[in-house]
Every structure is written in structure tokens, then in C-alpha cells.
Tab-separated table of N, CA and C in Angstrom:
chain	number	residue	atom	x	y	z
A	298	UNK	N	96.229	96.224	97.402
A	298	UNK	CA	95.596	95.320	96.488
A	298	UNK	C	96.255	95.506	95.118
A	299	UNK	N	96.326	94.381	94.227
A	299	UNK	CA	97.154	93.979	93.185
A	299	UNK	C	96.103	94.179	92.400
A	300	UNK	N	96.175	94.499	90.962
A	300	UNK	CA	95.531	94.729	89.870
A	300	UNK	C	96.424	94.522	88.677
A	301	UNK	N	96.192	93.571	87.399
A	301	UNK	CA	97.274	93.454	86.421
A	301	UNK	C	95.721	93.711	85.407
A	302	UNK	N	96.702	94.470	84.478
A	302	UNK	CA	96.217	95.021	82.853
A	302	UNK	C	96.530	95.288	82.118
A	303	UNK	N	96.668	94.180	81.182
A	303	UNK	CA	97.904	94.006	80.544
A	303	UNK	C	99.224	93.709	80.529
A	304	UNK	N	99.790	94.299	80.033
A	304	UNK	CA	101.383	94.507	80.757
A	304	UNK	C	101.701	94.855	81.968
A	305	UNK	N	100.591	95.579	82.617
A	305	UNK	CA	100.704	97.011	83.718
A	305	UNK	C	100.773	96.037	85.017
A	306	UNK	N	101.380	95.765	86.342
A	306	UNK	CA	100.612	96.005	87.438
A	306	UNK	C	100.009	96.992	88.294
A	307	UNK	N	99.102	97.247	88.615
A	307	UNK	CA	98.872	98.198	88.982
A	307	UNK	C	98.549	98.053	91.268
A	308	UNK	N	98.617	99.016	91.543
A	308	UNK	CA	98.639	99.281	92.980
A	308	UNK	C	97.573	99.878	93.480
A	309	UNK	N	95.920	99.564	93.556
A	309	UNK	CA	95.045	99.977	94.191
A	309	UNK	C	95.114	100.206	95.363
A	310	UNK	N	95.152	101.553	95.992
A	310	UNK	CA	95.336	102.472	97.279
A	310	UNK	C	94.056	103.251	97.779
A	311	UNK	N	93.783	102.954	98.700
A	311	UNK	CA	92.459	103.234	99.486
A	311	UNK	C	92.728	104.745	100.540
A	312	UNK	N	92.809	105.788	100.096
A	312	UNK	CA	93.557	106.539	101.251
A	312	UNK	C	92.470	107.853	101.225
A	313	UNK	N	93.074	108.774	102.959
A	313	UNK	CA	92.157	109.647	102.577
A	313	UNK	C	93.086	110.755	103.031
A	314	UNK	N	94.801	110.431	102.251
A	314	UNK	CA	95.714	111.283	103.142
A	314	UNK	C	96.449	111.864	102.097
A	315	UNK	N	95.600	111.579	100.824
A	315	UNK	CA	96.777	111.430	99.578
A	315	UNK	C	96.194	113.428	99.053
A	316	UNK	N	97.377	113.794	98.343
A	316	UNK	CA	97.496	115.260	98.140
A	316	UNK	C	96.944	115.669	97.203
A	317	UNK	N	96.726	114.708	95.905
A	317	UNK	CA	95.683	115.494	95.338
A	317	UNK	C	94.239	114.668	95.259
A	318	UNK	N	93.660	114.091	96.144
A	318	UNK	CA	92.690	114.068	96.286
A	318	UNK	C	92.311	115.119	97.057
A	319	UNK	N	93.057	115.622	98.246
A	319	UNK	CA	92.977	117.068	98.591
A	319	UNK	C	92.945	118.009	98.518
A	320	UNK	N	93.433	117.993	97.278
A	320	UNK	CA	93.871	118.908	96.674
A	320	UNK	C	92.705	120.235	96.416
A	321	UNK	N	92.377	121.693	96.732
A	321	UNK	CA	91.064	122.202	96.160
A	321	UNK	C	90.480	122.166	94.831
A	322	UNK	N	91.610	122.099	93.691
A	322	UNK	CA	91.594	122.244	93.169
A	322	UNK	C	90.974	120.985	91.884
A	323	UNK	N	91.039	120.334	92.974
A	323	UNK	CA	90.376	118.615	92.174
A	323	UNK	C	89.376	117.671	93.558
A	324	UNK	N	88.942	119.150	94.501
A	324	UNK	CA	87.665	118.670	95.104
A	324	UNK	C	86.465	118.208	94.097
A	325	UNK	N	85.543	117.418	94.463
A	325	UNK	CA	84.765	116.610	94.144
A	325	UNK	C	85.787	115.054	93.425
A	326	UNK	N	87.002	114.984	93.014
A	326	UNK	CA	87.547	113.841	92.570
A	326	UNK	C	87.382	112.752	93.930
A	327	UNK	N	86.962	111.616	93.579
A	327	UNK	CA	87.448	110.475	94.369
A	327	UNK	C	88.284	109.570	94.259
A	328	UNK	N	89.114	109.764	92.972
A	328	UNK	CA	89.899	108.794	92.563
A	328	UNK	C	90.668	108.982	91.475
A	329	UNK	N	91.834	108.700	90.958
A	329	UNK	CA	92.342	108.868	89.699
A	329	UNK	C	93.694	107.581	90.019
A	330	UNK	N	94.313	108.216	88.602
A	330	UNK	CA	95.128	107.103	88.477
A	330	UNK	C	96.886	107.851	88.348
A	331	UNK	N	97.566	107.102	88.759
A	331	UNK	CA	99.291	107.562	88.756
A	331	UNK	C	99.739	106.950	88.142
A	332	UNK	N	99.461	107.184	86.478
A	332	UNK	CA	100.441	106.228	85.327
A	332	UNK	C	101.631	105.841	86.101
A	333	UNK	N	102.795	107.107	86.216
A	333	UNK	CA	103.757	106.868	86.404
A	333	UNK	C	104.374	106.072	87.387
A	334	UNK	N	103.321	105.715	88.281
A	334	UNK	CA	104.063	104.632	89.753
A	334	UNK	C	103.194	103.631	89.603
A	335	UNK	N	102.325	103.570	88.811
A	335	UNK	CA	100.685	102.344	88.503
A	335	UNK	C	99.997	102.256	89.799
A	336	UNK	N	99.763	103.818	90.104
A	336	UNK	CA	99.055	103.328	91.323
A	336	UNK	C	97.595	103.910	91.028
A	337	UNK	N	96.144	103.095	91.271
A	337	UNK	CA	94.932	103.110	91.151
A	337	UNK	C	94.684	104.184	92.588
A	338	UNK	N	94.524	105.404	92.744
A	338	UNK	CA	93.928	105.717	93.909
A	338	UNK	C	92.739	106.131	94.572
A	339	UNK	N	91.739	105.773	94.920
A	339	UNK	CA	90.654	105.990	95.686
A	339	UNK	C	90.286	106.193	97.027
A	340	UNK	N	89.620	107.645	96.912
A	340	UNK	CA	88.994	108.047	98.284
A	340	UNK	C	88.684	106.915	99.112
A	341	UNK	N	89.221	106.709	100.328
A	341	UNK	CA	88.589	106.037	101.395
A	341	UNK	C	87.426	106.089	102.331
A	342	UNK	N	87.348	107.215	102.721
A	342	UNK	CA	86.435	107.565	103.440
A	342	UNK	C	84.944	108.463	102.932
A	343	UNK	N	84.673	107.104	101.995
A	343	UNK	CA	82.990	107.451	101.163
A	343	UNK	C	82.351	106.107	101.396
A	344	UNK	N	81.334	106.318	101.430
A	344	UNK	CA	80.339	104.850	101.500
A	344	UNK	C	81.069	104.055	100.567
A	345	UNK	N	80.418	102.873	100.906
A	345	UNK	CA	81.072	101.567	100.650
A	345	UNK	C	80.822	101.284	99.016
A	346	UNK	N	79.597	101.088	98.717
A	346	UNK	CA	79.121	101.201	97.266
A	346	UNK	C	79.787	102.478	96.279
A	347	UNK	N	80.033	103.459	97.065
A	347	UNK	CA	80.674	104.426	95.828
A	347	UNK	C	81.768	103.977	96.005
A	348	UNK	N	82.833	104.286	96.970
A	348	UNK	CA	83.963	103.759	96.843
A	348	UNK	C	84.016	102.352	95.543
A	349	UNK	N	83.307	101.250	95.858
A	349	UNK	CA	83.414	100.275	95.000
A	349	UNK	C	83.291	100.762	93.409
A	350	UNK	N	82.294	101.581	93.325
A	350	UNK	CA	81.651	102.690	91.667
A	350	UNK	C	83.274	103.349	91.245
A	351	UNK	N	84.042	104.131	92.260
A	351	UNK	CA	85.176	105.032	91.843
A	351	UNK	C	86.027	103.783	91.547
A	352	UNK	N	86.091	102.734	92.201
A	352	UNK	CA	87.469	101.708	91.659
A	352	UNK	C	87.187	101.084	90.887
A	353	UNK	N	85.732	101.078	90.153
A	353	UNK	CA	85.194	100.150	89.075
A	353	UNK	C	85.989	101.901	88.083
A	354	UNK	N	85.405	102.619	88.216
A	354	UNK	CA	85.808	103.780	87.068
A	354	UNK	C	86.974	104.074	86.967
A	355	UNK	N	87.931	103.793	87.536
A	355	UNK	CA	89.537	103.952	87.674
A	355	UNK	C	90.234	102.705	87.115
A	356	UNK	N	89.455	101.863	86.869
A	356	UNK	CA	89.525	100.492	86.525
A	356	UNK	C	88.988	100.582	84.889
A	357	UNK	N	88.058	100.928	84.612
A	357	UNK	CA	87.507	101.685	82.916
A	357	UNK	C	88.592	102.591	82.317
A	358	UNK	N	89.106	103.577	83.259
A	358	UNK	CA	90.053	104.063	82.419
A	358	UNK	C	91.083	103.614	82.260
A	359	UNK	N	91.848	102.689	82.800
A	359	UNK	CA	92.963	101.898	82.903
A	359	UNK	C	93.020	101.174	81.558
A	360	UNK	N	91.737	99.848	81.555
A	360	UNK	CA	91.246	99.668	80.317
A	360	UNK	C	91.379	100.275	79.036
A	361	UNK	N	90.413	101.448	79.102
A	361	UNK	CA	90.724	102.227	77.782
A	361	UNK	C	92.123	102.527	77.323
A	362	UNK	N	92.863	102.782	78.009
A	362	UNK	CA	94.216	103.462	78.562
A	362	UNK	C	95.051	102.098	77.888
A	363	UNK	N	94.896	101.219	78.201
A	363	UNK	CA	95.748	99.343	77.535
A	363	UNK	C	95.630	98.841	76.486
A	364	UNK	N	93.840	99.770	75.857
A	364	UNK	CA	93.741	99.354	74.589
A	364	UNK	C	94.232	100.131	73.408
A	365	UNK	N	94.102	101.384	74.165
A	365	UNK	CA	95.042	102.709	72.927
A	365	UNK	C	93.996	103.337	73.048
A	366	UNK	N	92.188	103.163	73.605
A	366	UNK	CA	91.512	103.785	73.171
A	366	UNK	C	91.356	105.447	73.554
A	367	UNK	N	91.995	105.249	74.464
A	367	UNK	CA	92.209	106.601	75.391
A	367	UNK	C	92.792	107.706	74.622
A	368	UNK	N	94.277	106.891	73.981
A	368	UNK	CA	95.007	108.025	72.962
A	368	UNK	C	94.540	108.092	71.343
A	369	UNK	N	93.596	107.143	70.698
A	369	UNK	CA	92.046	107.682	69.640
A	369	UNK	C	91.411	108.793	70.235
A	370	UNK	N	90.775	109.049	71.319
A	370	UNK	CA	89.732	110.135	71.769
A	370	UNK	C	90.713	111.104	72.596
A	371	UNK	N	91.847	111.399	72.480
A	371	UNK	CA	92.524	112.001	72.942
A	371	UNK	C	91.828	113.306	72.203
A	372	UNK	N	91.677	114.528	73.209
A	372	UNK	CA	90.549	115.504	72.394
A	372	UNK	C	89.414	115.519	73.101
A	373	UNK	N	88.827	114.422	73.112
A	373	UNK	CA	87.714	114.157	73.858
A	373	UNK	C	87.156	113.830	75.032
A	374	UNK	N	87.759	114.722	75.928
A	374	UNK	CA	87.902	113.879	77.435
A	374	UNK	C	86.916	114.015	77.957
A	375	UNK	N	85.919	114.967	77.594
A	375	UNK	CA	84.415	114.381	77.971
A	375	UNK	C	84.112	113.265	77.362
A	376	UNK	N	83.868	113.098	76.719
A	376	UNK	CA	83.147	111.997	75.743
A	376	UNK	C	83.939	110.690	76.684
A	377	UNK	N	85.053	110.574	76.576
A	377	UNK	CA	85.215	109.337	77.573
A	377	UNK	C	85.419	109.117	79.231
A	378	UNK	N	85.413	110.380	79.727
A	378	UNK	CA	84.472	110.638	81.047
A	378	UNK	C	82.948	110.122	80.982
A	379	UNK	N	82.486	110.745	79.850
A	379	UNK	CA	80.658	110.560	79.698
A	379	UNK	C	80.856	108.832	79.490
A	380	UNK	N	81.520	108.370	78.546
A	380	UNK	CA	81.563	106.933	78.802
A	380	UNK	C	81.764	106.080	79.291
A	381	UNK	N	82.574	106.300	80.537
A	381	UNK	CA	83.128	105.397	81.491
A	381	UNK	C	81.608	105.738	82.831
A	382	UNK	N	81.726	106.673	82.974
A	382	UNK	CA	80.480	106.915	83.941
A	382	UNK	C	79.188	106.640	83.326
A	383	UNK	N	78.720	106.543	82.184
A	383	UNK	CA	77.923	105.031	82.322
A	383	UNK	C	77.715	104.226	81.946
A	384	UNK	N	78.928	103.669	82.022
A	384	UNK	CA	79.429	102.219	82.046
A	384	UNK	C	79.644	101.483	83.482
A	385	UNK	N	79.677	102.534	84.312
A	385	UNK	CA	80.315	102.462	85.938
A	385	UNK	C	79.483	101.591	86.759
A	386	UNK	N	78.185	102.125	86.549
A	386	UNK	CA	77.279	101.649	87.277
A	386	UNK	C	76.764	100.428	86.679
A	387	UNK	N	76.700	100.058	85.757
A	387	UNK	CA	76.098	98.944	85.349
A	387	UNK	C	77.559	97.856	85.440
A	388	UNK	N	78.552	97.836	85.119
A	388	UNK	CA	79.216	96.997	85.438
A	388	UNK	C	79.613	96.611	87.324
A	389	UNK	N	79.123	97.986	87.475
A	389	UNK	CA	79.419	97.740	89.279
A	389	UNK	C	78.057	96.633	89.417
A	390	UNK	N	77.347	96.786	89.371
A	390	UNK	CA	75.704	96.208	89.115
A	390	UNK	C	75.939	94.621	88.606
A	391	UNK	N	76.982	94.351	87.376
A	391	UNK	CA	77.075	92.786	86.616
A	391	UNK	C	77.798	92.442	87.906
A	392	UNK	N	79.137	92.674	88.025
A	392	UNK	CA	79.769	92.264	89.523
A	392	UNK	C	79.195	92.080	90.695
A	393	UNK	N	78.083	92.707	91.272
A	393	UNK	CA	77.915	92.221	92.300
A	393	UNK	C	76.546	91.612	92.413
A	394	UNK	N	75.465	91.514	91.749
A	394	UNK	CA	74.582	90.212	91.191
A	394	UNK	C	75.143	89.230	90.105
A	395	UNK	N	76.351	89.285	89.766
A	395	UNK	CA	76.322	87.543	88.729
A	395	UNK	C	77.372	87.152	89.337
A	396	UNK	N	77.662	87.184	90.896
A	396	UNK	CA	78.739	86.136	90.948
A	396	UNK	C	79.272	85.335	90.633
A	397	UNK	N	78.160	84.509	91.010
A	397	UNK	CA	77.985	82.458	90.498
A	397	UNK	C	78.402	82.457	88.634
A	398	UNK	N	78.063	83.363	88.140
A	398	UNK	CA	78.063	83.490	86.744
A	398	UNK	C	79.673	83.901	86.197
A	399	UNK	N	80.296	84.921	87.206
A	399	UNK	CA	81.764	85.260	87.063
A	399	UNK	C	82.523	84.178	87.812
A	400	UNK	N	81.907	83.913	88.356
A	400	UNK	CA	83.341	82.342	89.014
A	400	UNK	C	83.243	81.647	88.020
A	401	UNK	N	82.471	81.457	87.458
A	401	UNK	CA	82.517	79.981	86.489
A	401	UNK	C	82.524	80.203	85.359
A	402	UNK	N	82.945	81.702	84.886
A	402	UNK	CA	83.548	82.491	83.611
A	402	UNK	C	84.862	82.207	83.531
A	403	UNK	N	85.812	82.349	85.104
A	403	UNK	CA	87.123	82.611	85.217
A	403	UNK	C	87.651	81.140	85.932
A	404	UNK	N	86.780	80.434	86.268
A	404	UNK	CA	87.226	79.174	87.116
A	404	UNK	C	87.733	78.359	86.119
């Protein structure tokens, strides 16, 4: 799956074979991002709704990441962890009750 942001394309990857999601050392991660190849990656094999939550939050930081805001709070990587996670759920939440409302935002 294709993802553009900004300038970026990016490569959303669904896998459950990838090395550092395996990694022990970044157990509990479901997802992160590979500036360097633009690839979005997320755990595959989690329920359906989180999976959707980790690619909405991999998708927030990307964002922040296009606007510069990422390298402002550079320092603060809680603070924009703490902000993207909850932001996560409620935008996962606008997406999948305002459909009718996002087609005819973007139509």
C-alpha cells in the first residue's frame, strides 16, 4: 500500500517477519517507520482495530516528521509519543464513523 506526504512516498508493510519488530529489544513495538527506504511498518499479526490504531500512529509521526514538528520537540520524545497516542485513537474513531463526511471532504 502507497502512502504520499508531502514530498515523501511512503511504503506501508504489513509483516510479521520483519527484524526489528522482533527484535527483544523493541518488544512491545508494533510499528515504526524506515525514513531511509519510506517504508511505514506494522505488525501484522494483531487484531484488526489495533493494527488499524499502529498505522494511524505511524501515520502521526510521518506528519509531524513533514511539518518540521518532530525536529522543534526534538528533546522531547515523550511529549510527542504522549501526543500522537492521543491523538491515535480519536482520529482512528473520525475515520471510521464519518465516512460519508470524508468522501465528500476529498471528492
Amino acid at each position: 500500500m502507497k502512502l504520499k506526504i508531502g514530498a515523501r512516498q511512503y511504503n506501508i508493510v504489513f509483516s510479521d517477519n520483519d527484524s526489528l519488530l522482533n527484535d527483544e529489544k523493541n518488544s512491545g513495538s508494533y510499528g515504526y517507520i524506515d525514513y531511509a527506504n519510506s517504508n511505514i511498518v506494522i505488525k501484522n499479526s494483531v487484531d484488526s482495530t489495533f493494527r488499524e490504531e499502529n498505522t494511524i500512529h505511524e501515520i502521526l509521526h510521518s506528519l509531524l516528521d513533514n511539518s518540521g514538528i518532530e525536529d522543534i520537540l526534538k528533546g522531547t520524545e515523550v511529549k510527542t509519543e504522549l501526543l500522537i497516542s492521543i491523538l491515535t485513537p480519536r482520529f482512528h474513531q473520525l475515520l471510521k464513523e464519518n465516512k460519508e463526511l470524508l468522501n465528500n471532504l476529498i471528492s
